[in-house]
Amino acid sequence: MTSIPIITWLNRFKQFDRPFFRAKPVSTMAAWTKSIGQLPPFVRQSPVAHRYLKLLGSLPWADFPERETHLNGYEQPIPYTAFAAACLIKLDQHLVSMGHLRQYLVEHPALLWLLGFPLIADPQWPWGFNTDASLPTRRHLTRMLRQVPNAFFQAVLDSTVNLIQAELADLNLLLGDCIAMDTKHILAWVKQNNPKAYFKNKQRFDKNSQPSGDPDCRLGCKRRRNQRASSKEPPPTPPDNPLPANTISVGEYYWGYASGVVATKIPDWGEVVLAELTQPFDQPDVSYFYPLMATTERRLGFRPRYAAFDAAFDSFYIHEYFHSDEHDGFAAIPFTKRGGYQRSFDAQGLPLCQAGLAMPLKYTFQAKNTLFPHQRGRHVCPLCYPQKNGQSCPVNHKQWPKGGCISTLATSIGARLRHQLDRDNERYKAVYKQRTATERINSQAVELGIERPKLRNGQAIANINTLIYSLINLRTLQRIRQRKADRQTQSILSGSAA
């Protein structure tokens, strides 16, 4: 099946005797930005071509990993660079499908020439090639989106971060010293997410009933709250299978994916995406931390000192990651009460029980059934270990008849930091405000269509998400350059006026 009618294909067979040619055999968009006067007349006269040459021309297209360009019969493969640039234009123009993108390129031959698609010569056209015959079908473009390795698109995102770093170097601004991390839900294009679709026996949100429309999406919860908190009156007792009210929760469930993003805010300049990762929706937020931070460190060349997260990231290893004896960095994360109260520690780092007594460490063990295996320590009542001293519990703890209270904590310093972090001082509040960076990035991503993609494949969604964040960075790069140029112009005018 193809999107091109059979008569068009019959006419295309006649073109196989015409050689494919590349109107710009050696130059890339980056080279043409420095020699605009040498562009063909039909490209120089195209405002759309100039616009995207300015937006995309700074990227080092010649340095990106490319597929083999050998001829396969009569067909020359589409370069990854041309396809990636076309997808960035699709996002920037808010084109819904690959069919719309193909039609847009057919109507703008200057773009088709500029992006580097293999062209079929045709003297009947003023620009010397047939735009419709030079482009693959919409299905082929869709197939490429789900087959191109995500590493290629990550290289595009790499280059955007490097370009922004280079622009900020002469302004004495350090990019990425304080970062923020968050996740954005993505709804799969399946009928289970359509509230008007009918499902019986609660099959809509049955994780064992995989939607046929997208084999890679997973069921996840966007947010969950206790039912009693949403109503002043207690819920009625169910007629069958009664459950305690405090165990009943209400959540928003969807089939789909989630995109984790690390962003940083440049004061008075804007926000920059440093790393991104797309996973199925059933993965917890903390699973994004280590992969994203590894990518962030690689792109920045150093480890950020400060970070802001929401309460879902309140884990000991995140606090430990940003703690160092060489600086005063920390992770600003709201405290989540686990165990019913916030713990205190003595000078030696031992946890204090509710009576204020230091609980000695009895033994350690390896927790292997967690997301990130780690060592834990079992702390016990000091009145019963190493031996009973005959005293009774000062607060008459409910576990006292059973041998006293027990506390299990990770042996990492992060387990103490999440309890001891002062969340009321000004430094914490200043760092936590940086979470607006991810909120602004997510808002821009939603405007570009990240929340409801018209795609049915996990690889395709991951690739388009990477391109969305790359486009956000390219727009930020344009604003930075424009502001620098405006400042330089204003400085020249001020000097001449003086």
XYZ file of C-alpha atoms in Angstrom:
498
model
C 0.000 0.000 0.000
C 1.134 3.516 -0.707
C -0.165 7.045 -0.450
C 0.729 7.704 -4.121
C -1.875 6.679 -6.743
C -0.913 3.939 -9.196
C -0.944 6.353 -12.140
C 1.593 8.511 -10.360
C 3.757 5.434 -9.815
C 3.553 4.580 -13.553
C 4.815 8.054 -14.358
C 7.507 7.643 -11.745
C 8.866 4.506 -13.424
C 9.874 6.718 -16.359
C 12.011 8.773 -13.990
C 14.180 5.849 -12.922
C 16.395 6.490 -15.923
C 17.064 9.977 -14.598
C 19.879 10.050 -12.080
C 19.350 11.163 -8.526
C 21.293 14.328 -7.884
C 21.959 16.415 -4.842
C 21.835 20.090 -5.748
C 24.320 20.794 -2.969
C 26.715 17.838 -3.061
C 29.094 18.916 -0.293
C 27.613 21.818 1.650
C 25.263 21.545 4.622
C 22.890 24.073 6.148
C 25.656 25.156 8.534
C 27.862 25.993 5.536
C 25.094 27.826 3.689
C 24.537 30.162 6.649
C 27.977 31.622 5.893
C 27.482 31.845 2.134
C 23.867 32.824 1.549
C 24.810 34.700 -1.616
C 25.817 31.429 -3.284
C 22.392 29.832 -2.813
C 20.325 29.218 -5.954
C 17.954 32.083 -6.797
C 14.782 30.149 -5.917
C 16.213 29.418 -2.428
C 17.418 32.971 -1.842
C 13.968 34.286 -2.736
C 12.144 31.970 -0.306
C 11.314 33.556 3.099
C 10.513 30.110 4.514
C 13.948 28.802 3.515
C 15.655 31.795 5.167
C 13.605 31.298 8.318
C 14.610 27.671 8.765
C 18.161 28.288 7.657
C 18.374 30.707 10.589
C 16.691 28.272 12.996
C 18.425 25.036 11.963
C 21.596 26.225 10.255
C 23.629 26.431 13.458
C 23.417 22.692 14.082
C 26.540 20.733 13.057
C 24.681 18.496 10.615
C 27.886 17.144 9.071
C 28.999 15.768 12.462
C 25.861 13.762 13.215
C 25.999 9.958 12.797
C 24.540 9.117 9.412
C 23.224 5.988 7.755
C 24.970 4.438 4.755
C 24.261 6.403 1.602
C 24.820 3.606 -0.901
C 22.357 3.179 -3.743
C 19.885 0.324 -3.333
C 18.711 -0.348 -6.855
C 17.171 2.893 -8.069
C 16.332 4.229 -4.599
C 18.719 6.371 -2.587
C 18.039 6.240 1.165
C 16.790 9.337 2.934
C 19.589 10.811 5.103
C 18.841 10.931 8.828
C 19.845 14.597 8.864
C 17.268 15.524 6.213
C 14.579 13.542 8.020
C 15.368 15.092 11.425
C 15.314 18.611 9.988
C 11.982 17.890 8.280
C 10.510 16.621 11.569
C 11.659 19.793 13.344
C 9.832 21.810 10.678
C 6.757 19.618 11.187
C 6.746 20.435 14.891
C 7.402 24.120 14.350
C 4.549 24.352 11.826
C 2.175 22.282 14.032
C 1.615 19.797 11.218
C -0.410 16.885 12.563
C 0.733 14.006 10.362
C 3.511 12.970 8.026
C 1.073 13.436 5.159
C 0.783 17.118 6.059
C 4.576 17.380 6.301
C 5.012 15.803 2.883
C 2.512 18.204 1.329
C 4.255 21.161 3.000
C 7.615 20.119 1.540
C 6.079 19.606 -1.904
C 4.762 23.169 -1.752
C 8.166 24.543 -0.669
C 10.843 23.184 -3.047
C 13.435 25.546 -1.558
C 13.088 23.685 1.766
C 13.369 20.329 0.058
C 16.608 21.461 -1.592
C 17.948 23.019 1.609
C 17.303 19.998 3.863
C 19.309 17.645 1.639
C 16.728 15.157 0.365
C 17.836 13.084 -2.674
C 16.364 14.910 -5.655
C 15.103 13.590 -8.982
C 16.085 15.855 -11.871
C 13.261 17.176 -14.000
C 13.883 20.097 -16.419
C 10.159 20.821 -16.580
C 10.334 22.560 -13.206
C 12.025 25.964 -12.744
C 14.147 24.640 -9.873
C 15.301 21.610 -11.866
C 13.760 18.718 -9.919
C 10.399 17.090 -9.252
C 9.389 17.756 -5.642
C 6.665 15.117 -5.491
C 8.806 12.364 -7.011
C 11.799 13.277 -4.803
C 9.916 12.699 -1.549
C 9.081 9.290 -0.085
C 5.515 8.377 0.779
C 3.940 9.458 4.030
C 4.025 5.847 5.230
C 7.736 5.669 4.588
C 8.244 8.860 6.618
C 6.144 7.393 9.433
C 8.171 4.180 9.261
C 11.408 6.138 9.540
C 10.194 7.898 12.694
C 9.838 4.573 14.491
C 12.990 2.994 13.024
C 15.637 5.720 13.328
C 17.681 5.082 16.520
C 16.928 7.544 19.309
C 20.682 8.056 19.725
C 20.665 10.117 16.530
C 18.034 12.508 17.853
C 19.864 12.661 21.186
C 22.904 13.874 19.237
C 20.754 16.724 17.926
C 19.771 17.606 21.499
C 23.452 17.381 22.495
C 24.378 19.979 19.915
C 21.658 22.397 21.043
C 23.021 22.354 24.597
C 26.568 22.889 23.317
C 25.483 25.835 21.157
C 23.709 27.505 24.090
C 26.770 26.973 26.289
C 28.930 28.651 23.645
C 26.567 31.643 23.418
C 26.583 32.115 27.198
C 30.358 31.789 27.584
C 31.082 35.470 26.880
C 28.306 36.510 29.302
C 30.000 34.763 32.259
C 26.891 32.639 32.872
C 27.287 29.046 34.077
C 24.701 26.750 32.531
C 23.335 23.978 34.739
C 24.680 24.736 38.230
C 21.091 24.495 39.487
C 18.727 22.096 37.714
C 15.157 20.895 38.041
C 13.651 17.528 37.123
C 10.066 16.525 36.460
C 7.968 14.127 34.397
C 5.187 14.831 31.900
C 2.419 12.331 31.201
C 1.703 11.365 27.577
C -1.621 9.840 26.598
C -1.491 6.946 24.164
C -3.666 7.111 21.035
C -5.933 4.231 22.097
C -9.675 3.949 22.718
C -9.113 3.119 26.393
C -8.235 6.793 26.935
C -11.467 7.916 25.282
C -14.065 8.468 28.042
C -16.883 8.019 25.488
C -15.766 4.516 24.515
C -17.684 1.717 26.235
C -15.914 -1.028 28.194
C -17.509 -3.631 30.407
C -16.285 -5.296 33.588
C -13.693 -2.586 34.284
C -11.604 -3.587 31.252
C -10.729 0.022 30.465
C -8.010 0.146 33.118
C -7.086 -3.526 33.346
C -3.305 -3.683 33.070
C -3.531 -7.232 31.755
C -5.662 -6.123 28.773
C -3.105 -4.480 26.503
C -4.654 -2.022 24.004
C -4.331 -3.276 20.448
C -3.780 0.263 19.170
C -0.385 0.654 20.879
C 1.544 -2.437 22.009
C 4.167 -0.384 23.876
C 2.008 1.836 26.106
C 1.390 0.930 29.743
C -1.212 1.764 32.355
C -0.160 4.340 34.927
C -1.574 6.760 37.475
C -1.191 10.476 36.861
C -2.233 11.516 40.376
C -3.792 9.819 43.376
C -5.537 11.227 46.404
C -7.335 9.841 49.446
C -11.080 9.734 48.986
C -11.837 11.081 52.447
C -9.746 14.184 51.750
C -11.958 15.072 48.782
C -15.186 15.028 50.807
C -16.136 16.319 54.248
C -18.515 13.410 54.795
C -17.262 9.843 55.265
C -17.906 7.548 52.284
C -20.838 5.136 52.581
C -20.155 1.558 53.531
C -20.057 -0.590 50.377
C -22.615 -3.437 50.298
C -19.950 -6.030 49.423
C -16.219 -6.396 49.969
C -16.046 -3.619 52.590
C -12.703 -1.840 53.002
C -11.474 0.694 55.562
C -12.031 4.236 54.352
C -8.385 5.188 54.827
C -7.364 2.554 52.290
C -9.644 3.824 49.521
C -7.916 6.122 47.043
C -9.070 7.922 43.925
C -6.681 8.286 41.005
C -6.490 9.402 37.393
C -5.380 6.467 35.274
C -4.257 6.535 31.645
C -2.611 4.295 29.119
C 0.503 5.935 27.774
C 4.022 7.097 28.494
C 5.871 9.662 30.552
C 8.668 11.987 29.550
C 11.270 12.855 32.172
C 13.137 16.112 31.618
C 16.012 17.967 33.269
C 15.919 21.722 32.752
C 17.831 24.723 34.016
C 16.881 28.364 34.203
C 19.104 31.142 32.901
C 18.107 34.306 34.805
C 16.621 36.893 32.435
C 17.321 34.682 29.405
C 15.076 31.616 29.508
C 15.003 27.877 30.188
C 17.114 25.138 28.598
C 16.493 21.382 28.355
C 19.575 19.460 29.454
C 18.316 15.874 29.200
C 15.153 13.916 28.480
C 13.975 10.305 28.625
C 10.688 8.685 27.584
C 9.453 5.520 29.295
C 6.149 3.641 29.607
C 3.712 5.170 32.080
C 4.056 2.382 34.648
C 7.603 3.413 35.591
C 8.022 5.425 38.835
C 9.347 8.975 38.765
C 12.545 8.069 40.610
C 13.486 5.619 37.824
C 14.311 8.634 35.634
C 16.878 10.062 38.041
C 20.108 8.182 37.336
C 19.763 7.969 33.507
C 18.878 11.651 33.236
C 21.625 12.815 35.580
C 24.222 10.733 33.720
C 23.218 12.448 30.472
C 23.164 15.852 32.172
C 26.690 15.418 33.545
C 27.962 14.312 30.139
C 26.502 17.330 28.367
C 27.515 19.893 30.975
C 30.911 18.423 31.792
C 30.309 18.676 35.550
C 27.836 17.629 38.248
C 25.203 20.243 39.192
C 25.344 21.426 42.805
C 21.688 22.290 43.373
C 18.446 20.693 42.227
C 14.707 21.087 42.703
C 12.218 18.194 42.610
C 8.658 17.496 43.629
C 7.758 15.193 46.508
C 7.780 12.069 44.312
C 11.602 12.271 44.208
C 12.098 12.346 47.998
C 14.526 9.406 48.165
C 17.770 9.064 50.080
C 19.979 8.455 47.020
C 18.864 11.724 45.420
C 19.846 13.685 48.530
C 23.122 11.746 48.653
C 23.850 12.539 44.976
C 23.941 16.289 45.567
C 25.759 16.148 48.923
C 29.500 16.814 48.898
C 32.143 17.973 51.348
C 33.539 20.250 48.620
C 30.462 22.489 48.312
C 27.184 23.335 50.040
C 24.896 21.920 47.351
C 21.673 20.072 48.148
C 18.441 18.839 46.610
C 15.339 20.894 47.442
C 12.603 18.260 47.802
C 9.441 18.504 49.944
C 9.467 16.009 52.781
C 7.161 13.002 52.574
C 6.347 11.436 55.925
C 7.120 7.737 55.934
C 6.535 6.012 59.223
C 4.273 8.771 60.520
C 6.806 11.381 61.647
C 10.018 13.168 60.752
C 13.038 11.622 62.432
C 15.836 13.256 64.399
C 19.406 12.026 64.789
C 22.137 12.375 67.385
C 25.670 13.640 66.774
C 26.850 10.156 65.726
C 24.088 9.833 63.128
C 21.938 7.353 65.063
C 18.170 7.824 64.747
C 16.239 8.925 67.838
C 13.118 7.101 68.876
C 9.926 8.911 69.887
C 11.236 9.018 73.427
C 14.384 10.855 72.271
C 16.766 7.919 72.828
C 19.493 7.012 70.306
C 18.699 3.666 68.647
C 21.806 1.483 68.197
C 22.505 -0.378 64.963
C 21.873 -4.098 65.391
C 22.789 -5.343 61.905
C 22.826 -4.410 58.229
C 21.472 -6.208 55.181
C 21.252 -5.738 51.426
C 17.874 -4.657 50.052
C 17.708 -6.359 46.653
C 14.001 -6.094 45.818
C 14.017 -2.323 45.382
C 14.404 -0.188 42.269
C 18.036 0.544 43.216
C 19.583 -2.139 45.493
C 21.240 -0.628 48.558
C 22.334 -1.395 52.095
C 19.943 -0.910 55.019
C 20.498 -0.887 58.748
C 18.175 -2.212 61.446
C 18.096 0.040 64.519
C 16.481 -1.250 67.715
C 15.387 0.005 71.137
C 18.374 1.005 73.334
C 16.541 -0.254 76.421
C 16.499 -3.809 75.039
C 19.750 -4.016 73.069
C 22.412 -5.244 73.491
C 20.621 -6.374 76.648
C 17.671 -5.232 78.708
C 18.625 -2.702 81.381
C 15.437 -2.990 83.400
C 14.044 0.412 82.434
C 10.628 0.877 80.844
C 9.772 2.950 77.794
C 9.307 6.630 78.795
C 6.468 7.126 76.245
C 4.954 3.647 76.640
C 5.334 2.884 72.931
C 2.853 0.368 71.539
C 5.753 -1.878 70.453
C 7.287 -1.947 73.943
C 5.572 -5.240 74.944
C 7.000 -6.830 71.792
C 10.598 -5.862 72.493
C 10.593 -2.146 71.703
C 10.368 -0.133 68.506
C 12.458 -0.926 65.424
C 13.629 1.454 62.719
C 14.981 0.429 59.320
C 16.935 3.052 57.395
C 19.376 3.086 54.526
C 22.943 3.345 55.767
C 23.614 6.120 53.226
C 24.051 9.680 54.478
C 21.130 10.622 52.251
C 18.751 8.827 54.631
C 19.632 11.402 57.304
C 19.814 14.374 54.950
C 16.183 14.048 53.834
C 15.131 14.316 57.509
C 17.616 16.984 58.568
C 17.276 19.349 55.583
C 16.047 22.766 56.714
C 13.098 23.446 54.433
C 12.236 26.814 55.991
C 15.404 28.802 55.237
C 15.790 31.164 52.313
C 18.391 29.061 50.459
C 15.981 26.130 50.241
C 13.147 28.363 49.039
C 15.369 30.017 46.431
C 16.457 26.651 44.990
C 12.952 25.190 45.096
C 11.681 28.088 42.981
C 13.798 26.718 40.133
C 11.112 24.070 39.602
C 9.390 26.665 37.426
C 11.995 25.802 34.779
C 10.475 22.354 34.184
C 6.958 23.784 34.393
C 7.735 26.293 31.648
C 9.409 23.605 29.531
C 6.408 21.305 29.944
C 4.109 24.154 28.954
C 6.083 24.685 25.742
C 6.123 20.936 25.070
C 2.331 20.750 25.443
C 2.003 23.590 22.944
C 4.069 21.483 20.515
C 1.777 18.473 20.993
C 3.688 16.240 23.404
C 0.653 15.350 25.521
C -1.493 13.669 22.851
C 0.713 12.445 19.975
C -0.984 10.853 16.983
C 1.437 7.927 17.074
C 1.067 4.258 18.013
C 4.614 3.148 18.767
C 6.901 3.713 21.748
C 10.026 4.303 19.644
C 8.269 6.882 17.483
C 6.965 8.723 20.557
C 10.420 8.719 22.166
C 11.963 10.114 18.977
C 9.391 12.872 18.530
C 9.773 13.861 22.205
C 13.529 14.289 21.762
C 12.885 16.492 18.731
C 10.332 18.563 20.670
C 12.894 19.387 23.357
C 15.508 20.075 20.677
C 13.164 22.580 19.044
C 12.561 24.259 22.413
C 16.325 24.676 22.831
C 16.709 26.003 19.284
C 14.072 28.634 19.955
C 15.856 29.586 23.181
C 19.120 29.839 21.246
C 17.457 32.197 18.764
C 16.167 34.436 21.571
C 19.596 34.585 23.206
C 21.281 35.572 19.954
C 18.608 38.156 19.211
C 18.941 39.726 22.660
C 22.713 39.802 22.373
C 22.416 41.504 18.995
C 19.911 44.020 20.397
C 22.240 44.785 23.302
C 25.148 45.300 20.935
C 23.077 47.609 18.724
C 21.878 49.581 21.725
C 25.464 49.900 22.988
C 26.620 51.231 19.592
C 23.778 53.737 19.467
C 24.461 54.882 23.021
C 28.148 55.334 22.215
C 27.435 57.334 19.079
C 24.919 59.523 20.920
C 27.477 60.290 23.627
